């Protein structure tokens, strides 16, 4: 199976649960399981080749200019994590079918689970670090949905927010570190980047990149001091906890460190940061876990501790430590997922997870007890279970690791962490399952149905089998994975067996077991001391930090973002001018290489008209109608300027836009007072004058400099001029740019234009019944209203102009690919012609004769443009790449047809629909209840006057 399909299957399958739940819970869970199982089988098909040392790759160029390719590869590390993600995922799907109640929306749960599963598979298979970052952020978002699945619980919502905040901030740091790493290596492909160890570690950016990447990894894997979010995530349903915190989400940070190990490890910075973070997390997490009364809380802190153990081993940077880390990733996933599921069974049957309210359950739940006992003993590192082997490997590696010149600190702390691990493991086992049967359980417990204990039982069997036959079952996988982690041609070989002789690790392990049992025997006084001792609460600190940040953000927002547009403009312009001045004066200076052109009298007159028009607008801006008229004059002058400067396309577009804008604004002014009230003081006007003057001088200086200076890089205009006809089939370069070279921009613009029109429609729809609209309609006009609202001359003129304007629009549309014109201008011309019908005969009369809804016109335009762009795929070309050909149909001469005409048709329809929908929306606001719709196109018509009688 292709790596693309393996990565895509969970995302595709996420569509099924929401549909299959309609057929029942069994059908929903079955289809969800089929998706995960299919991906797992597809992954395992490649296992023989990977175990032989081969690397499976698949790549498709996505955005090669940005270094972002859809590239995947499968090596030993990817195979290990992919198997854990998909294999345990299948078990969780089965477990969740029986765990979730009928009140829980199972379809939503499985959808979130598959989305998360797809994101995790994407991380472990990604060959491109930018693609890996995309999947990394998807895990944060999808885990937020899973942790907050029980959204009716406040602790569930808070745990989800905390997890998203911490891992999301770490994700931002990771993005920066990965971009630095790719910049250092000169590639974003992992298979290439991992071969550049010396280059990366010699670069000055190595340490900043390392710090940012480790920040992302530590937050995801709950390493100190970011460990506090994981226990709060226990408010999620148990299937979520078992999946996220045994084999997937919290292992993502470990995977990242293991994946980048070949180029990031081996330095002093790596050793000290990673080793100390892991060591502190291992000891601290285990210590806190001892005194947790919540079963899932105890398991959460034990997870934190074991994640620290693996992190510490990766920090050691030795072959034995890497092998131990890889082996413990497997072992921890098996016993921890099993323990989480048994804790969920206890909660499900006894209706509590509080250890102080449990005890004696082995008599009532014998099957669950056996499963939990096996997993607990493995977690404690008791032989012959698999946890014992990897714990021994950890202690052996720690015994040979020095911190500076200190040779005993690491072994001592590692032994202490193992001692605490024994204590909380036996506390979970003894305090939950042993002792007499109680008569005050919240609910009478018993073993669950077969489907609920099957998944943890299967994992418990693996715990035993791996412990007894580790070399045969997982030895080749551990060797291959360790080789992938170490890279650089390493060939590690694991010696996995229960008895390694009398070694320092054996002594350390014996001390840990005996010390843990002693600590458990002294649990009551130790628990009293623990709760009496003052200690910082990470949640309180987190909430305080979040509160301080929120308060600071509220103050900044309230101060700067107070709704005053003048303040926004002032801040923006001042910053822009200062930044530009710094850039201009801090550079090497600019040489004005071009000679200014001599101005003729016409441009001087146009320039003077612009100055006068702008001044009139500024001084008479309170008179809204006059300011609008002057703005229209300024637009016309700019249109003429474009035409004078040999830009007829721009001139046509500007002129058409001016006409449409003026008409629509005149309609909007109908709802506004004639004059703008005075609001600015003299001091404020002086301030604005200084800012505006400074910005104007800066912009003028910039424009003058740009016009007299050669560009730093060759202009892309030469490429467009040279390839407009050959690649786009048109001689009008502007139109070819819009519909081909930059067609995606145009597609986005017509989409935004349509959305803007729909928003206007939605806003006006909401205002139709509002008091604001009624007060506007009851407002008395400042001037007498004309008695003839629909004059005869205007109606006749617009009727005559309509077919002519449509014919002109069609002409402009058809000629646009080779001469000035195109779909945008044609759409504006036709929209103006239709606007005039509304103005001449009124909204009611014109609306009654309108056959096609403008919403559909916008939609059809966007759809036609999209279909035209998609059609390029069938020609093995990128989206929106046009094609053309020459045809001859007698008696016509040979002519050209280009697929860009379809795209231009979409632009035309979108523009017409957006303009007319905006007009229709504003016109509906002016409708008064009780108004009689216009029956005739004009108010006064001689043909309707009664004929005089003959005398």
Coordinates of C-alpha atoms in Angstrom, one line a residue, residues 145-646:
X145 CA -11.4 18.0 20.6
X146 CA -10.7 14.6 22.2
X147 CA -9.7 15.9 25.6
X148 CA -12.7 18.2 25.7
X149 CA -15.1 15.5 24.3
X150 CA -17.1 15.6 27.5
X151 CA -17.7 19.3 27.1
X152 CA -20.4 19.3 29.7
X153 CA -17.7 18.9 32.3
X154 CA -15.8 22.1 33.3
X155 CA -12.7 20.2 34.1
X156 CA -12.8 18.6 30.6
X157 CA -13.0 22.0 29.0
X158 CA -10.3 23.4 31.1
X159 CA -8.0 20.4 30.5
X160 CA -8.5 20.7 26.8
X161 CA -7.7 24.5 26.8
X162 CA -4.6 23.9 28.9
X163 CA -3.3 21.1 26.7
X164 CA -3.9 23.3 23.6
X165 CA -2.3 26.3 25.1
X166 CA 0.9 24.5 26.3
X167 CA 1.3 22.3 23.2
X168 CA 0.3 25.1 20.9
X169 CA 2.9 27.5 22.3
X170 CA 5.5 24.7 22.0
X171 CA 4.3 24.2 18.4
X172 CA 5.0 27.8 17.6
X173 CA 8.5 27.5 19.0
X174 CA 9.0 24.3 17.0
X175 CA 8.0 26.1 13.8
X176 CA 10.8 28.6 14.3
X177 CA 13.3 25.9 15.2
X178 CA 12.5 23.8 12.2
X179 CA 12.7 26.7 9.8
X180 CA 16.1 27.5 11.2
X181 CA 17.2 23.9 10.8
X182 CA 16.0 23.8 7.2
X183 CA 17.8 27.1 6.5
X184 CA 21.0 25.8 8.0
X185 CA 20.9 22.5 6.0
X186 CA 19.7 24.1 2.8
X187 CA 16.8 21.6 2.5
X188 CA 13.6 20.7 4.2
X189 CA 13.7 17.0 3.3
X190 CA 14.5 14.9 6.3
X191 CA 16.3 12.2 4.3
X192 CA 18.7 14.9 3.1
X193 CA 18.9 17.0 6.2
X194 CA 19.8 14.0 8.5
X195 CA 23.0 13.6 6.5
X196 CA 24.3 17.0 7.4
X197 CA 25.3 16.6 11.0
X198 CA 28.6 18.5 10.9
X199 CA 27.2 21.4 8.9
X200 CA 24.3 21.8 11.3
X201 CA 26.3 21.5 14.5
X202 CA 28.9 24.0 13.3
X203 CA 26.4 26.7 12.4
X204 CA 25.9 29.6 14.9
X205 CA 22.1 28.9 14.7
X206 CA 22.5 25.4 16.0
X207 CA 21.9 26.3 19.6
X208 CA 18.8 28.6 19.0
X209 CA 17.4 25.9 16.7
X210 CA 18.0 23.2 19.3
X211 CA 16.3 25.2 22.1
X212 CA 13.2 25.9 20.0
X213 CA 12.9 22.4 18.8
X214 CA 13.3 21.0 22.3
X215 CA 10.8 23.4 23.6
X216 CA 8.3 22.0 21.1
X217 CA 9.2 18.4 22.0
X218 CA 9.2 19.0 25.8
X219 CA 5.7 20.7 25.7
X220 CA 4.3 17.9 23.7
X221 CA 5.8 15.1 25.8
X222 CA 5.0 16.8 29.1
X223 CA 8.6 17.3 30.2
X224 CA 9.5 19.5 33.2
X225 CA 8.5 22.3 33.6
X226 CA 5.6 21.6 31.1
X227 CA 4.4 18.4 32.8
X228 CA 1.4 19.9 34.5
X229 CA -1.0 19.8 31.5
X230 CA -1.0 16.0 31.1
X231 CA -2.7 15.2 34.5
X232 CA -5.4 17.8 33.8
X233 CA -6.1 16.0 30.5
X234 CA -7.4 13.1 32.5
X235 CA -10.8 14.6 32.5
X236 CA -11.2 13.1 29.0
X237 CA -12.9 9.7 28.5
X238 CA -10.6 6.8 29.4
X239 CA -10.2 5.7 25.7
X240 CA -8.8 9.1 25.0
X241 CA -6.4 8.9 27.9
X242 CA -5.3 5.4 27.0
X243 CA -4.6 6.4 23.4
X244 CA -3.1 9.8 23.8
X245 CA -1.0 9.1 26.8
X246 CA 0.4 5.7 26.1
X247 CA 1.3 5.5 22.4
X248 CA 0.5 8.7 20.5
X249 CA 0.3 12.4 21.5
X250 CA 2.8 12.4 24.4
X251 CA 5.2 10.2 22.4
X252 CA 5.2 12.7 19.5
X253 CA 7.9 14.8 21.3
X254 CA 10.0 11.6 21.9
X255 CA 9.6 10.8 18.2
X256 CA 10.8 14.2 17.2
X257 CA 13.9 14.0 19.4
X258 CA 14.6 10.5 18.0
X259 CA 14.0 11.6 14.4
X260 CA 16.4 14.5 14.7
X261 CA 18.9 12.6 16.9
X262 CA 21.4 12.0 14.1
X263 CA 22.0 15.8 13.6
X264 CA 21.2 17.3 17.0
X265 CA 22.7 14.9 19.5
X266 CA 26.2 14.4 20.7
X267 CA 26.9 18.0 21.7
X268 CA 27.2 19.3 25.3
X269 CA 24.1 21.4 24.8
X270 CA 22.0 18.4 23.8
X271 CA 23.4 16.3 26.7
X272 CA 22.8 18.8 29.5
X273 CA 19.4 20.0 28.4
X274 CA 17.9 16.7 27.4
X275 CA 19.4 14.6 30.2
X276 CA 18.6 17.0 33.0
X277 CA 15.0 17.6 31.7
X278 CA 14.4 13.9 31.5
X279 CA 16.0 13.1 34.8
X280 CA 14.1 15.7 36.7
X281 CA 10.8 14.8 35.0
X282 CA 11.3 11.1 35.8
X283 CA 11.9 11.6 39.5
X284 CA 9.4 14.4 40.0
X285 CA 6.6 12.7 38.1
X286 CA 7.1 9.4 40.0
X287 CA 7.2 11.2 43.3
X288 CA 3.9 13.1 42.7
X289 CA 2.3 9.9 41.3
X290 CA 2.7 8.1 44.6
X291 CA 0.3 10.4 46.4
X292 CA -2.4 10.5 43.8
X293 CA -5.8 9.0 44.8
X294 CA -7.3 9.2 41.4
X295 CA -6.4 6.1 39.4
X296 CA -6.0 8.0 36.2
X297 CA -4.1 10.8 38.0
X298 CA -1.6 8.2 39.3
X299 CA -1.2 6.8 35.8
X300 CA -0.9 10.3 34.3
X301 CA 2.1 11.2 36.6
X302 CA 3.6 7.7 36.0
X303 CA 3.4 8.5 32.3
X304 CA 5.2 11.8 32.9
X305 CA 7.9 9.9 34.7
X306 CA 8.3 7.2 32.0
X307 CA 8.4 9.9 29.3
X308 CA 11.2 11.5 31.3
X309 CA 13.0 8.2 31.5
X310 CA 13.0 7.9 27.7
X311 CA 14.0 11.5 27.3
X312 CA 16.9 11.0 29.7
X313 CA 18.1 8.0 27.7
X314 CA 18.1 9.9 24.5
X315 CA 20.1 12.6 26.2
X316 CA 22.8 10.2 27.1
X317 CA 23.7 9.9 23.4
X318 CA 25.1 6.3 23.6
X319 CA 24.2 3.2 21.7
X320 CA 23.0 1.3 24.8
X321 CA 20.9 4.3 25.8
X322 CA 19.3 4.6 22.4
X323 CA 18.4 0.8 22.4
X324 CA 17.0 1.1 25.9
X325 CA 14.9 4.1 24.9
X326 CA 13.5 2.4 21.8
X327 CA 12.7 -0.8 23.8
X328 CA 11.0 1.1 26.6
X329 CA 8.8 3.0 24.1
X330 CA 7.4 -0.4 23.1
X331 CA 7.1 -1.7 26.6
X332 CA 5.6 1.5 28.0
X333 CA 2.9 1.6 25.3
X334 CA 1.8 -2.0 26.1
X335 CA 1.6 -1.8 29.9
X336 CA 0.4 1.8 30.1
X337 CA -2.4 1.5 27.6
X338 CA -3.5 -1.7 29.3
X339 CA -3.5 0.1 32.7
X340 CA -5.4 3.0 31.5
X341 CA -8.1 0.7 30.1
X342 CA -8.4 -1.3 33.3
X343 CA -8.7 2.0 35.2
X344 CA -11.5 2.9 32.9
X345 CA -13.1 -0.5 33.6
X346 CA -13.0 0.1 37.3
X347 CA -14.5 3.6 36.9
X348 CA -17.1 2.2 34.5
X349 CA -18.2 -0.6 36.9
X350 CA -17.6 0.9 40.4
X351 CA -18.5 4.5 39.3
X352 CA -15.4 5.9 41.0
X353 CA -11.6 6.1 40.3
X354 CA -10.8 7.2 43.9
X355 CA -8.4 4.6 45.3
X356 CA -9.5 5.4 48.9
X357 CA -13.0 4.2 48.0
X358 CA -11.7 1.0 46.4
X359 CA -10.0 -2.1 47.5
X360 CA -10.9 -5.8 47.5
X361 CA -11.8 -5.7 43.8
X362 CA -9.8 -8.9 43.0
X363 CA -12.7 -10.9 44.4
X364 CA -15.3 -9.1 42.3
X365 CA -13.4 -8.5 39.1
X366 CA -11.0 -11.4 38.8
X367 CA -10.3 -11.0 35.0
X368 CA -9.7 -7.3 35.2
X369 CA -7.5 -7.9 38.3
X370 CA -5.2 -10.3 36.4
X371 CA -4.8 -7.9 33.5
X372 CA -4.1 -5.0 35.9
X373 CA -1.6 -7.0 38.0
X374 CA 0.4 -8.0 35.0
X375 CA 0.6 -4.5 33.7
X376 CA 1.3 -3.0 37.1
X377 CA 4.2 -5.4 37.8
X378 CA 5.6 -4.6 34.4
X379 CA 5.4 -0.9 35.2
X380 CA 7.2 -1.5 38.5
X381 CA 10.0 -3.4 36.6
X382 CA 9.4 -6.8 38.1
X383 CA 10.6 -9.9 36.2
X384 CA 9.7 -11.6 33.9
X385 CA 7.6 -8.8 32.4
X386 CA 8.9 -6.6 29.6
X387 CA 9.1 -3.5 31.9
X388 CA 11.9 -5.2 33.9
X389 CA 14.1 -5.5 30.8
X390 CA 14.0 -1.9 29.7
X391 CA 14.3 -0.7 33.3
X392 CA 17.5 -2.7 33.7
X393 CA 18.8 -1.2 30.4
X394 CA 18.0 2.3 31.7
X395 CA 19.8 1.6 35.0
X396 CA 22.8 0.2 33.2
X397 CA 23.1 3.2 30.9
X398 CA 22.7 5.5 33.9
X399 CA 25.4 3.7 35.8
X400 CA 27.9 4.7 33.1
X401 CA 26.8 8.3 32.7
X402 CA 28.6 11.2 34.4
X403 CA 27.3 14.7 35.0
X404 CA 30.5 16.7 34.6
X405 CA 32.9 15.0 37.0
X406 CA 30.2 13.6 39.2
X407 CA 29.9 9.8 38.6
X408 CA 27.2 9.0 41.2
X409 CA 24.4 11.6 40.7
X410 CA 22.8 10.2 37.6
X411 CA 22.8 6.6 38.9
X412 CA 21.5 7.7 42.3
X413 CA 18.6 9.8 40.8
X414 CA 17.8 7.0 38.3
X415 CA 17.6 4.5 41.1
X416 CA 15.4 7.0 43.1
X417 CA 13.1 7.4 40.2
X418 CA 12.8 3.6 39.8
X419 CA 12.1 3.3 43.6
X420 CA 9.3 5.8 43.3
X421 CA 8.0 3.9 40.3
X422 CA 7.9 0.6 42.3
X423 CA 6.0 2.5 45.1
X424 CA 3.2 3.9 43.0
X425 CA 2.9 0.7 40.9
X426 CA 2.4 -1.5 44.0
X427 CA 0.1 1.2 45.5
X428 CA -2.1 1.0 42.5
X429 CA -2.1 -2.8 42.6
X430 CA -2.5 -3.4 46.4
X431 CA -4.8 -0.4 47.4
X432 CA -7.1 -1.1 44.5
X433 CA -7.3 -4.8 44.2
X434 CA -6.3 -6.3 47.6
X435 CA -7.9 -6.1 51.0
X436 CA -11.4 -7.1 52.0
X437 CA -14.5 -6.5 49.9
X438 CA -16.2 -3.3 50.9
X439 CA -19.9 -2.7 51.2
X440 CA -19.8 1.1 50.4
X441 CA -18.8 1.1 46.7
X442 CA -20.7 3.7 44.8
X443 CA -21.8 0.9 42.5
X444 CA -21.5 -2.9 42.9
X445 CA -18.5 -3.7 40.6
X446 CA -18.1 -6.8 38.4
X447 CA -16.1 -7.8 35.4
X448 CA -17.2 -6.0 32.2
X449 CA -18.4 -7.7 28.9
X450 CA -15.8 -9.6 26.8
X451 CA -15.5 -6.7 24.3
X452 CA -14.4 -4.3 27.0
X453 CA -11.6 -6.4 28.6
X454 CA -10.3 -8.0 25.3
X455 CA -8.1 -5.0 24.4
X456 CA -6.3 -4.6 27.7
X457 CA -6.0 -8.4 27.9
X458 CA -4.3 -8.6 24.5
X459 CA -1.8 -6.0 25.6
X460 CA -1.2 -7.8 28.9
X461 CA -0.4 -10.9 26.9
X462 CA 2.1 -8.9 24.9
X463 CA 3.7 -7.7 28.2
X464 CA 4.3 -11.3 29.2
X465 CA 5.4 -12.5 25.8
X466 CA 7.8 -9.7 25.2
X467 CA 9.3 -10.2 28.6
X468 CA 9.9 -13.9 28.0
X469 CA 10.8 -13.9 24.3
X470 CA 11.9 -10.3 23.8
X471 CA 14.8 -11.0 21.4
X472 CA 12.6 -13.2 19.1
X473 CA 9.5 -10.9 19.1
X474 CA 10.9 -7.4 19.0
X475 CA 14.7 -7.8 18.7
X476 CA 14.8 -7.1 14.9
X477 CA 12.4 -4.2 15.3
X478 CA 14.5 -2.7 18.1
X479 CA 17.7 -3.1 16.1
X480 CA 16.2 -1.5 13.0
X481 CA 14.6 1.4 14.9
X482 CA 17.8 2.1 16.9
X483 CA 19.7 2.2 13.6
X484 CA 17.2 4.7 12.2
X485 CA 17.5 6.8 15.4
X486 CA 21.3 6.9 15.5
X487 CA 21.8 7.3 11.7
X488 CA 25.2 7.9 10.2
X489 CA 25.5 4.2 9.2
X490 CA 25.2 2.9 12.7
X491 CA 24.4 -0.9 13.2
X492 CA 23.4 -1.3 16.8
X493 CA 22.5 -4.8 18.1
X494 CA 20.3 -5.3 21.1
X495 CA 20.9 -8.1 23.5
X496 CA 17.4 -8.6 25.0
X497 CA 17.2 -11.2 27.7
X498 CA 16.0 -11.5 31.3
X499 CA 19.4 -12.4 32.8
X500 CA 22.5 -10.3 32.2
X501 CA 24.4 -11.5 35.2
X502 CA 25.3 -9.6 38.3
X503 CA 25.7 -6.0 37.1
X504 CA 25.4 -2.6 38.7
X505 CA 21.9 -2.4 37.2
X506 CA 20.9 -5.5 39.1
X507 CA 22.0 -4.0 42.4
X508 CA 20.3 -0.7 41.6
X509 CA 17.1 -2.5 40.6
X510 CA 17.1 -4.5 43.9
X511 CA 17.5 -1.3 45.9
X512 CA 14.6 0.3 43.9
X513 CA 12.3 -2.7 44.6
X514 CA 13.0 -3.0 48.3
X515 CA 13.0 0.8 48.8
X516 CA 9.7 1.1 46.9
X517 CA 8.0 -1.6 49.1
X518 CA 9.4 0.1 52.2
X519 CA 8.0 3.5 51.1
X520 CA 4.6 1.9 50.4
X521 CA 4.6 0.4 53.9
X522 CA 5.2 3.9 55.3
X523 CA 2.6 5.4 53.0
X524 CA 0.4 6.9 55.7
X525 CA 3.0 9.0 57.4
X526 CA 4.6 9.8 54.1
X527 CA 1.2 10.9 52.7
X528 CA 0.7 13.2 55.7
X529 CA 4.1 14.8 55.2
X530 CA 3.4 15.2 51.5
X531 CA 0.2 17.1 52.0
X532 CA 1.5 19.1 54.9
X533 CA 4.6 20.3 53.0
X534 CA 4.3 23.6 51.1
X535 CA 4.9 23.1 47.3
X536 CA 4.1 25.1 44.2
X537 CA 1.0 24.2 42.3
X538 CA 1.6 24.2 38.6
X539 CA -2.0 24.8 37.7
X540 CA -2.2 27.9 40.0
X541 CA 1.0 29.2 38.4
X542 CA -0.4 28.5 34.9
X543 CA -3.7 30.2 35.6
X544 CA -1.9 33.2 37.1
X545 CA 0.3 33.5 34.0
X546 CA -2.7 33.1 31.7
X547 CA -4.6 35.7 33.7
X548 CA -1.7 38.2 33.6
X549 CA -1.3 37.8 29.9
X550 CA -5.1 38.2 29.3
X551 CA -5.1 41.3 31.4
X552 CA -2.2 42.8 29.5
X553 CA -3.8 41.9 26.2
X554 CA -7.1 43.5 27.4
X555 CA -5.2 46.7 28.4
X556 CA -3.4 46.9 25.1
X557 CA -6.5 46.2 23.1
X558 CA -8.5 48.7 25.1
X559 CA -5.9 51.3 24.7
X560 CA -5.0 50.9 21.0
X561 CA -7.9 49.0 19.6
X562 CA -10.7 51.2 20.8
X563 CA -12.7 51.5 17.5
X564 CA -11.3 54.9 16.4
X565 CA -10.1 54.5 12.8
X566 CA -8.1 57.7 13.1
X567 CA -6.0 56.2 15.9
X568 CA -5.4 53.0 13.9
X569 CA -4.4 55.1 10.8
X570 CA -2.1 57.3 12.9
X571 CA -0.3 54.4 14.5
X572 CA 0.1 52.6 11.2
X573 CA 1.3 55.5 9.2
X574 CA 3.7 56.7 11.9
X575 CA 5.2 53.2 12.2
X576 CA 5.4 52.9 8.4
X577 CA 7.2 56.2 8.0
X578 CA 9.7 55.5 10.8
X579 CA 10.4 52.0 9.5
X580 CA 10.9 53.3 6.0
X581 CA 13.2 56.1 7.2
X582 CA 15.3 53.6 9.2
X583 CA 15.5 51.3 6.1
X584 CA 16.4 54.2 3.8
X585 CA 19.0 55.8 6.1
X586 CA 20.5 52.5 7.2
X587 CA 21.2 51.2 3.8
X588 CA 23.9 52.0 1.2
X589 CA 22.0 54.9 -0.3
X590 CA 20.1 55.2 -3.5
X591 CA 21.5 56.4 -6.9
X592 CA 19.0 58.1 -9.1
X593 CA 20.0 56.7 -12.5
X594 CA 17.2 57.8 -14.7
X595 CA 16.5 61.3 -16.1
X596 CA 13.0 62.7 -15.3
X597 CA 10.7 63.1 -18.3
X598 CA 9.5 66.5 -19.3
X599 CA 5.8 67.0 -18.4
X600 CA 3.4 68.2 -21.0
X601 CA 0.6 70.6 -20.3
X602 CA -2.1 67.9 -20.1
X603 CA -0.5 66.0 -17.2
X604 CA 0.1 69.3 -15.4
X605 CA -3.6 70.2 -15.7
X606 CA -4.6 66.7 -14.5
X607 CA -2.2 67.0 -11.6
X608 CA -3.6 70.4 -10.7
X609 CA -7.1 69.0 -10.9
X610 CA -6.2 66.2 -8.5
X611 CA -4.7 68.6 -6.1
X612 CA -7.7 70.8 -6.2
X613 CA -10.1 67.9 -5.9
X614 CA -8.3 66.5 -3.0
X615 CA -8.2 69.8 -1.2
X616 CA -12.0 70.3 -1.8
X617 CA -12.6 66.8 -0.4
X618 CA -10.6 67.6 2.7
X619 CA -12.1 71.0 3.4
X620 CA -15.7 70.1 2.5
X621 CA -15.7 66.5 3.7
X622 CA -18.6 67.2 6.1
X623 CA -20.8 67.8 3.1
X624 CA -21.3 64.2 2.1
X625 CA -22.9 64.6 -1.3
X626 CA -20.3 67.3 -2.4
X627 CA -17.4 65.1 -1.2
X628 CA -18.8 62.1 -3.1
X629 CA -19.1 64.2 -6.3
X630 CA -15.6 65.5 -6.0
X631 CA -14.3 61.9 -5.3
X632 CA -16.0 60.9 -8.6
X633 CA -14.2 63.7 -10.4
X634 CA -10.9 62.5 -8.9
X635 CA -11.6 59.0 -10.1
X636 CA -12.3 60.2 -13.6
X637 CA -9.0 62.2 -13.6
X638 CA -7.1 59.1 -12.5
X639 CA -8.8 57.0 -15.2
X640 CA -7.7 59.6 -17.8
X641 CA -4.2 59.5 -16.3
X642 CA -4.1 55.7 -16.7
X643 CA -5.1 56.1 -20.4
X644 CA -2.5 58.8 -20.9
X645 CA 0.2 56.5 -19.5
X646 CA -0.8 53.7 -22.0

